[in-house]
Short mmCIF file of C-alpha atoms in Angstrom, two decimals:
data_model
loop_
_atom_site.label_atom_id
_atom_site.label_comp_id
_atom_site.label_asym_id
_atom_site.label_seq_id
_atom_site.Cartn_x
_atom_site.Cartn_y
_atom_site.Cartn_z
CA UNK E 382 28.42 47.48 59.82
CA UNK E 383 27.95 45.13 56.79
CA UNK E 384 25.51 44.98 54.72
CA UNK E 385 24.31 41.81 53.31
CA UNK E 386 22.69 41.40 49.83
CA UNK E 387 21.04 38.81 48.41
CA UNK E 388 23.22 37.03 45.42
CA UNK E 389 21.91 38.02 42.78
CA UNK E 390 19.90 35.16 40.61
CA UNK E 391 21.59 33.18 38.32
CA UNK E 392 20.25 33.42 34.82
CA UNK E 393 18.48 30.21 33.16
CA UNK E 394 20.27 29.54 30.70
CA UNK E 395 18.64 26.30 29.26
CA UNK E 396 17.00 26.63 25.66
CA UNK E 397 13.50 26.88 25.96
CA UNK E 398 11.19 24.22 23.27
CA UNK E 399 11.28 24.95 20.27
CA UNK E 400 8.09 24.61 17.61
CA UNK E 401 9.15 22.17 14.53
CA UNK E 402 7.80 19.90 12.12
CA UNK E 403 8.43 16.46 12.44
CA UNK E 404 10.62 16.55 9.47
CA UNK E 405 12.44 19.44 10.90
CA UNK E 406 12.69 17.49 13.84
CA UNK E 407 14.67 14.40 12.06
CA UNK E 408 17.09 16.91 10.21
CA UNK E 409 18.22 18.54 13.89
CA UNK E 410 18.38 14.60 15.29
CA UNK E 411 20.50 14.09 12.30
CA UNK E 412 22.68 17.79 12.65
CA UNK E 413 23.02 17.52 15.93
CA UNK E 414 24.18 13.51 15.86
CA UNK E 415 26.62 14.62 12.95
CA UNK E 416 27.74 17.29 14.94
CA UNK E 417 28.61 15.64 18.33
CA UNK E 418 29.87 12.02 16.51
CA UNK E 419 32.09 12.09 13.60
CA UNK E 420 31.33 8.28 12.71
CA UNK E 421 27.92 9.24 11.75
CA UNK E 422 27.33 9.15 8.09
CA UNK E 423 24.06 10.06 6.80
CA UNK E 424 23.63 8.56 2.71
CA UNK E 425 20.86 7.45 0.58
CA UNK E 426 19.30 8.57 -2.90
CA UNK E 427 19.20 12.07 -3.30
CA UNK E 428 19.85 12.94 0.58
CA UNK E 429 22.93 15.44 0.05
CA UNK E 430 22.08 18.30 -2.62
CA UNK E 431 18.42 17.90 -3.03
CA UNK E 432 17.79 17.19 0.84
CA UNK E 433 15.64 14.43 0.27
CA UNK E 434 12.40 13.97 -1.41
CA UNK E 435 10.54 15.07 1.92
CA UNK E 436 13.71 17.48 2.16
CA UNK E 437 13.93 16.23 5.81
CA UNK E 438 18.02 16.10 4.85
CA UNK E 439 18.09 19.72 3.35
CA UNK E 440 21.61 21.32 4.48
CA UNK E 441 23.18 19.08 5.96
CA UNK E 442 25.76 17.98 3.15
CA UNK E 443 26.13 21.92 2.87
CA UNK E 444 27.23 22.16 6.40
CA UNK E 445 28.97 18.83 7.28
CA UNK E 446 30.05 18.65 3.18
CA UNK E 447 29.93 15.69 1.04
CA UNK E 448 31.99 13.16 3.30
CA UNK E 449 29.64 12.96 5.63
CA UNK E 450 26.05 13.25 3.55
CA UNK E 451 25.86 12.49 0.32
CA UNK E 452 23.79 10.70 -2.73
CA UNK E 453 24.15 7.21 -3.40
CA UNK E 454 23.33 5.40 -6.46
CA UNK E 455 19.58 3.89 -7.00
CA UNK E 456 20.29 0.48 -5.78
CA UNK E 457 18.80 -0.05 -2.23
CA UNK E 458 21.00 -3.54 -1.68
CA UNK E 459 23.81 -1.30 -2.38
CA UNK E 460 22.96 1.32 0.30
CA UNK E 461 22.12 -1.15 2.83
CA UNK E 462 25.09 -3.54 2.49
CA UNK E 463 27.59 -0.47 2.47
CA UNK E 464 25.69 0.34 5.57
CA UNK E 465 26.24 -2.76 7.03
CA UNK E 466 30.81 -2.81 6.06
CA UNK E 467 30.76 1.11 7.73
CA UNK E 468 29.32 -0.24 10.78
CA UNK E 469 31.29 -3.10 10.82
CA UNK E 470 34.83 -0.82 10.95
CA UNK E 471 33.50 1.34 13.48
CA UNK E 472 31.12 3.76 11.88
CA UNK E 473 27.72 4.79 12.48
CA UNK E 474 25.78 4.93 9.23
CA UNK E 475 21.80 6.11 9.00
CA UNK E 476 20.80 5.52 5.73
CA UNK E 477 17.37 6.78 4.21
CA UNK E 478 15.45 4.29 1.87
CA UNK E 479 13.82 7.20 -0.47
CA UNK E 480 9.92 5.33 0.40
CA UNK E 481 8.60 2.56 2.22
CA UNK E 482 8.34 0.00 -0.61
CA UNK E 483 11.52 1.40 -2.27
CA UNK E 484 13.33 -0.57 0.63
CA UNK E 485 12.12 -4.38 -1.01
CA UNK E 486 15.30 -4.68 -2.65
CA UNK E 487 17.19 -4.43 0.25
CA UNK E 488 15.30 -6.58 2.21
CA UNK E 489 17.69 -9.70 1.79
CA UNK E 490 20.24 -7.62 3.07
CA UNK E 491 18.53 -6.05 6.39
CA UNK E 492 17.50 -9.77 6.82
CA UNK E 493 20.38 -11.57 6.25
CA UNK E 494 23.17 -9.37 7.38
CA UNK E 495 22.14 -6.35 9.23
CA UNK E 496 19.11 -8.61 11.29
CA UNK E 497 21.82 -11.34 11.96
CA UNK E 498 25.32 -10.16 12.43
CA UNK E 499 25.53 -10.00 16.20
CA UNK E 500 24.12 -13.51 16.60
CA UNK E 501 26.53 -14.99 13.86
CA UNK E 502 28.98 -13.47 15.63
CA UNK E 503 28.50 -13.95 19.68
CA UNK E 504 28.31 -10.55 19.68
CA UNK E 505 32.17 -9.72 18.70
CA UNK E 506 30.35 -7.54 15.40
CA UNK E 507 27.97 -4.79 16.23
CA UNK E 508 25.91 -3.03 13.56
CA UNK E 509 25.29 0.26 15.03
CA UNK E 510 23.07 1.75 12.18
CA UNK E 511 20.21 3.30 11.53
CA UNK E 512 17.91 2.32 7.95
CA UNK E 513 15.37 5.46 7.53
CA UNK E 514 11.68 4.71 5.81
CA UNK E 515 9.16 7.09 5.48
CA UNK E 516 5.86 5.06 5.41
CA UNK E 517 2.48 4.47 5.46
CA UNK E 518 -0.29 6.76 3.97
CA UNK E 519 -1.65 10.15 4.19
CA UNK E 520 0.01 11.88 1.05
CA UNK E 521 -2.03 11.12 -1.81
CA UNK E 522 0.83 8.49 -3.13
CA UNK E 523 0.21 5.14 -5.07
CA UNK E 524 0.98 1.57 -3.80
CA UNK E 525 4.85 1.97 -4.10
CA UNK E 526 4.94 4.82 -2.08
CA UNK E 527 2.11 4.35 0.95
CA UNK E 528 3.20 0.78 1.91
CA UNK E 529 3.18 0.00 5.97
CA UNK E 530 6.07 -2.68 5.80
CA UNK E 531 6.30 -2.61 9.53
CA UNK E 532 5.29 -6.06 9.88
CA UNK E 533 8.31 -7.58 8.12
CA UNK E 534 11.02 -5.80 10.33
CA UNK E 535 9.24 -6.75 13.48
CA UNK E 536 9.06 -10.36 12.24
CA UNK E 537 13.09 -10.25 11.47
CA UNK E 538 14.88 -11.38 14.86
CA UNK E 539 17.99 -8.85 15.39
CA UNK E 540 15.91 -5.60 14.15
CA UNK E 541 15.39 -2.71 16.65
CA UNK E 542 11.95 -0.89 14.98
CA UNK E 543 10.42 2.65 15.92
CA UNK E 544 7.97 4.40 14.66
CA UNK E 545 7.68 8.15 16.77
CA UNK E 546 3.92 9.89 16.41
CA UNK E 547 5.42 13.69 17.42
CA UNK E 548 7.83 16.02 16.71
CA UNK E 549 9.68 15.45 19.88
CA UNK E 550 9.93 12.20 19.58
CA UNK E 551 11.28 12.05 16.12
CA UNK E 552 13.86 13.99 17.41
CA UNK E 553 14.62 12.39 21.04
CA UNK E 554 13.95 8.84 19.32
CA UNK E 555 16.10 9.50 16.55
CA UNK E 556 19.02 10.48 18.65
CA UNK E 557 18.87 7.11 20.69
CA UNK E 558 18.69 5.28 17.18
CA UNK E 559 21.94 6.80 16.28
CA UNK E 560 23.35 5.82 19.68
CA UNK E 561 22.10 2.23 19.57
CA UNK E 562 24.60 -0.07 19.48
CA UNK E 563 22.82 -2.73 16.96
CA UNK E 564 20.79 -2.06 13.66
CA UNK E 565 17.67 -0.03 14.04
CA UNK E 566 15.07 0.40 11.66
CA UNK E 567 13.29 4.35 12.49
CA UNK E 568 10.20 4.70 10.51
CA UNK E 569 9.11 7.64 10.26
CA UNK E 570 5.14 8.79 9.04
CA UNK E 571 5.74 10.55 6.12
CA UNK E 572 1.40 12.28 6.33
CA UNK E 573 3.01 13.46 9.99
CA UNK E 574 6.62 15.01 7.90
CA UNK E 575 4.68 18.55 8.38
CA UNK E 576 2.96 18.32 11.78
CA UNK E 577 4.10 20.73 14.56
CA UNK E 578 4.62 20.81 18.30
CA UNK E 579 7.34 21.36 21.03
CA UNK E 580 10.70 19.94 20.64
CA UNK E 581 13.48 19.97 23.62
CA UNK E 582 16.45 19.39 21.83
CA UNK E 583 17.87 19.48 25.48
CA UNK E 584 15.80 16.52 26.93
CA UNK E 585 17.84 13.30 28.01
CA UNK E 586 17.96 10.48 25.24
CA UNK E 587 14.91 8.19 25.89
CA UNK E 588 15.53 4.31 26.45
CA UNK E 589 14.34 2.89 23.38
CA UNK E 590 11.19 0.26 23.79
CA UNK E 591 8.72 2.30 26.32
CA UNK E 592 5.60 3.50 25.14
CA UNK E 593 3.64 5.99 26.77
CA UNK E 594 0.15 7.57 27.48
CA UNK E 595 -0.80 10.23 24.87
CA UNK E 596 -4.20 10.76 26.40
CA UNK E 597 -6.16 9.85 29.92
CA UNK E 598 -9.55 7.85 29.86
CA UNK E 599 -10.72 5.29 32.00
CA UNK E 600 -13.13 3.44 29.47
CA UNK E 601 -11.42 1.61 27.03
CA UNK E 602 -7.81 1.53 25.64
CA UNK E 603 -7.08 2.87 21.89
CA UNK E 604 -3.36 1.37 21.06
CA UNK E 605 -1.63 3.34 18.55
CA UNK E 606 1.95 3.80 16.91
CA UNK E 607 2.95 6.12 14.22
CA UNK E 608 0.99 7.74 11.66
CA UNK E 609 -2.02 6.20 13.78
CA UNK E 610 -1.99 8.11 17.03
CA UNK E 611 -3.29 11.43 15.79
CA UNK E 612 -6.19 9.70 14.54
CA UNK E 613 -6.60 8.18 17.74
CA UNK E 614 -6.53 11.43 19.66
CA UNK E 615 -8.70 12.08 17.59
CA UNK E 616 -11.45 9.54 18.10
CA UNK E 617 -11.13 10.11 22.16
CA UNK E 618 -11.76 13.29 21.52
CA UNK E 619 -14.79 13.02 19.63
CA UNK E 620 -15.80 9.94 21.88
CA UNK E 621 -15.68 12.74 25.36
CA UNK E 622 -18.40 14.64 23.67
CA UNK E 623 -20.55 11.19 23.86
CA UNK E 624 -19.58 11.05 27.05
CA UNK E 625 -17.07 8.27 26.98
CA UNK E 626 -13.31 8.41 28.20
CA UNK E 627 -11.04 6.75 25.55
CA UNK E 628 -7.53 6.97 26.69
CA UNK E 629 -4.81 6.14 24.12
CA UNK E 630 -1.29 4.69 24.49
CA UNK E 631 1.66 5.81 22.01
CA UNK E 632 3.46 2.36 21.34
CA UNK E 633 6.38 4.27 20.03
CA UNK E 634 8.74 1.26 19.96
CA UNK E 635 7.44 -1.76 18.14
CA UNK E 636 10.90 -3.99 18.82
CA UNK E 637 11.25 -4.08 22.12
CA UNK E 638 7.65 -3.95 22.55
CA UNK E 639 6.81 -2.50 26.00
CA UNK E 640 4.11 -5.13 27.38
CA UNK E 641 4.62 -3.88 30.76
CA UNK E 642 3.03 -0.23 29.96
CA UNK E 643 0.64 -1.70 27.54
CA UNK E 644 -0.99 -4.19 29.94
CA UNK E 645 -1.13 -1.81 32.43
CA UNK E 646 -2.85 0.58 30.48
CA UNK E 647 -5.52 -2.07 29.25
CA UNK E 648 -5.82 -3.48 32.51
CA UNK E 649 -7.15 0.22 33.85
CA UNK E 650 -10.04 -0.04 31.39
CA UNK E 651 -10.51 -3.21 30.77
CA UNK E 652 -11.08 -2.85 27.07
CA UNK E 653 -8.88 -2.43 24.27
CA UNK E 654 -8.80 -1.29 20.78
CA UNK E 655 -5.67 -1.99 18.50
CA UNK E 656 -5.34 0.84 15.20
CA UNK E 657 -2.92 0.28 12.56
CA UNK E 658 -2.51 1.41 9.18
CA UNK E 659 -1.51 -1.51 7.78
CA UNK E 660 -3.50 -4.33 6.57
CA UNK E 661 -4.59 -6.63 9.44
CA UNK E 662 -3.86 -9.84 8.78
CA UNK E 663 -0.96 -11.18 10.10
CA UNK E 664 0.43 -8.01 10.92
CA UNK E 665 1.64 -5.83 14.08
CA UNK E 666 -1.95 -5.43 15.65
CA UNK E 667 -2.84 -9.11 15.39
CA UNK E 668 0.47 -9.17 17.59
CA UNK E 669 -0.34 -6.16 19.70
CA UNK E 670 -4.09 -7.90 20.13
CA UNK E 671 -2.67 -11.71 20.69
CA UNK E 672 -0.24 -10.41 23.87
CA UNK E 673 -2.95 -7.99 25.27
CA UNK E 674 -5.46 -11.14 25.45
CA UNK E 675 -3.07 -13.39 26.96
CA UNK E 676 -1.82 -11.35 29.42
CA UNK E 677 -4.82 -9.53 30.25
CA UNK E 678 -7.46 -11.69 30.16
CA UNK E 679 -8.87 -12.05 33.24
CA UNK E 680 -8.97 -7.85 32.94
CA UNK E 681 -11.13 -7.70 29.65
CA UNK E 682 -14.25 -6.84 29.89
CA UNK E 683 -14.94 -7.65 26.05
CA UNK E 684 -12.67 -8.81 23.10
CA UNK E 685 -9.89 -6.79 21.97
CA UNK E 686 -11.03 -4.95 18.58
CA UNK E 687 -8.50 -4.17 16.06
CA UNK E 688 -9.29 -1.20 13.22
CA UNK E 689 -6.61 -1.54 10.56
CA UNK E 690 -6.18 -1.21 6.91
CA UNK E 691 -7.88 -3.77 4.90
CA UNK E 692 -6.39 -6.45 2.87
CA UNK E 693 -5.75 -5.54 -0.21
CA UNK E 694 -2.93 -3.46 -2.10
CA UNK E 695 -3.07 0.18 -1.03
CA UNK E 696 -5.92 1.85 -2.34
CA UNK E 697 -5.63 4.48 -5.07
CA UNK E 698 -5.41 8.17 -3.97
CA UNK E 699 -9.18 9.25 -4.30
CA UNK E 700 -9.99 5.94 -2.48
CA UNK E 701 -7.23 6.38 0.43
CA UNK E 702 -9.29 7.65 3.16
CA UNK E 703 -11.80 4.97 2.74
CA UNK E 704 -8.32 2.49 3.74
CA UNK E 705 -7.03 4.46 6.33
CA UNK E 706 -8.59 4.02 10.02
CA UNK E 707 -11.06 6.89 10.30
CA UNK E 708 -12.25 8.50 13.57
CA UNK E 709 -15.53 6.82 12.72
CA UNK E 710 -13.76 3.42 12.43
CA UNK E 711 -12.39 4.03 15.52
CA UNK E 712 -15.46 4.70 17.20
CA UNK E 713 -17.68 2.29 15.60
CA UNK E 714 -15.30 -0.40 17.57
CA UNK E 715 -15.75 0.87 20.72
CA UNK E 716 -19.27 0.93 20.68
CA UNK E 717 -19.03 -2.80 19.71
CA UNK E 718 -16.75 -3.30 23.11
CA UNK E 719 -19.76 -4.94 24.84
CA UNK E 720 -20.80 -1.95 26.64
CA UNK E 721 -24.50 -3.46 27.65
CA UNK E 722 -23.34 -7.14 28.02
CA UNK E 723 -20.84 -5.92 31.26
CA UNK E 724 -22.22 -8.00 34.72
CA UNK E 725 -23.14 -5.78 37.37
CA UNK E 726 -21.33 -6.49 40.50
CA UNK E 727 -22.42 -6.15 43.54
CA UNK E 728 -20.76 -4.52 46.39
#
């Protein structure tokens, strides 16, 4: 007589999350991207040796060598319109603009070249890189160096533009940058470089241009991208101990802008609150506010709010948290959402 044994189990074999910082997060996007695709280039002022300012490049140009990351000279233009003659002869360039206002000079470039290449062309020239900015506030840094410029890519016609809130989506974002076919511009929170969670390097590359829900609530709607979300999470979860249910929606991709997700997500509360660190006028969350009325109106319950920097050159350093949206901010628009002005319907 035979026995019969159970197989025995296969092992799992798949890598389990790892804990990184958001700038840890980028350099593994960047490894791994180097790794895998020998078109990708990764350049920019003091990326190879030093690692970056932020050191979010540190090793790679030790372990890929100097062909594949190195320095550049300090001209921006320079980087940028190198960038854009790689990617026209079949390489994939990311290039890192040392801080957000650093990339001004470069800005006729990205506009005129990298924004407009595929259109000039019917499409016969791609420009399949990737232009780097760590922005925004948080660090303690002066005007040059805590600028949200966000509203000038999204203006540009031909410019892909991220911004990812979390570790693992620095990473998985990142990675779908790099395999983009057409110019992306990633911009990356430099007050979020050392923030921590879960990263599955093993995840499938996201499509780029869905948001998603970072948080639950059926009272109002806080819209967030970027160095913003945290502080949003943060304000829903001071608003549940008032008894209120805030959710919040990650934007994550500015350019394609996901409307389809966002309206949804307002439509479930029927009030929204836009938060940006950027000066409000004219700017992403008078865009973000503009499509949510039109398309939701007949859902609101009260006008959209918007809680953004103000508008004025970035403050000084011992004056930068009075700028920045606060968890008070935040809060102090939601309780202005019309709460007591609502009809009562009857059943």
């Amino acid at each position: 007589m035979t026995l019969m044994h159970d197989a025995p189990a296969t092992p799992d074999t798949t890598p389990a999350p790892i804990t990184m910082t958001m700038a840890q997060a980028i350099n593994r996007a960047l490894a791994d991207a180097l790794e895998t695709d020998p078109a990708v280039l990764v350049f920019g002022e003091d990326v190879g040796v030093l690692g970056g300012v932020f050191r979010v490049t540190d090793g790679l140009a030790a372990r890929f060598g100097d062909q594949r990351c190195f320095d550049t000279p300090l001209a921006e233009a320079g980087i940028v319109g190198t960038a854009v003659g790689m990617a026209m002869n079949g390489m994939r360039p990311v290039v890192e603009m040392q801080f957000d206002a650093f990339a001004y000079p470069a800005f006729e470039q990205i506009v005129d070249h990298v924004a407009k290449m595929g259109n000039r062309t019917r499409g016969a020239v791609r420009l399949p890189l990737v232009i780097r900015i760590p922005y925004a506030g948080g660090i303690g840094g002066v005007e040059h160096h805590s600028d949200s410029s966000e509203a000038y890519y999204v203006h540009t016609p031909g410019l892909t533009v991220v911004s990812p809130a979390t570790p693992q989506d620095a990473y998985s974002l990142l990675r779908a940058a790099i395999a983009f076919p057409d110019p992306v511009v990633f911009l990356e929170p430099k007050k979020l470089y050392w923030a921590t969670g879960q990263v599955d390097v093993t995840a499938p590359i996201p499509q780029l241009g869905r948001a998603r829900i970072a948080r639950a609530g059926t009272d109002a709607t806080l819209i967030a991208y970027g160095p913003s979300v945290p502080v949003a999470l943060a304000a829903a979860e001071a608003a549940e101990a008032e008894g209120r249910s805030l959710q919040v929606l990650d934007l994550r991709s500015l350019v394609p802008f996901d409307d389809e997700t966002v309206c949804d997500a307002v439509r479930s509360t029927g009030r929204a609150v836009v938060i940006a660190e950027a000066p409000g006028f004219a700017s992403v969350a008078s865009e973000i506010a503009a499509r949510v009325s039109e398309r939701c109106f007949h859902h609101l319950l009260a006008p959209v709010r918007r809680v953004t920097g103000f508008d004025t050159p970035f403050a000084p350093p011992k004056l930068e948290k009075y700028y920045l949206p606060s968890v008070d901010r935040i809060l102090d628009a939601v309780d202005d959402l019309q709460w007591d002005d609502v009809p009562v319907v009857e059943s």
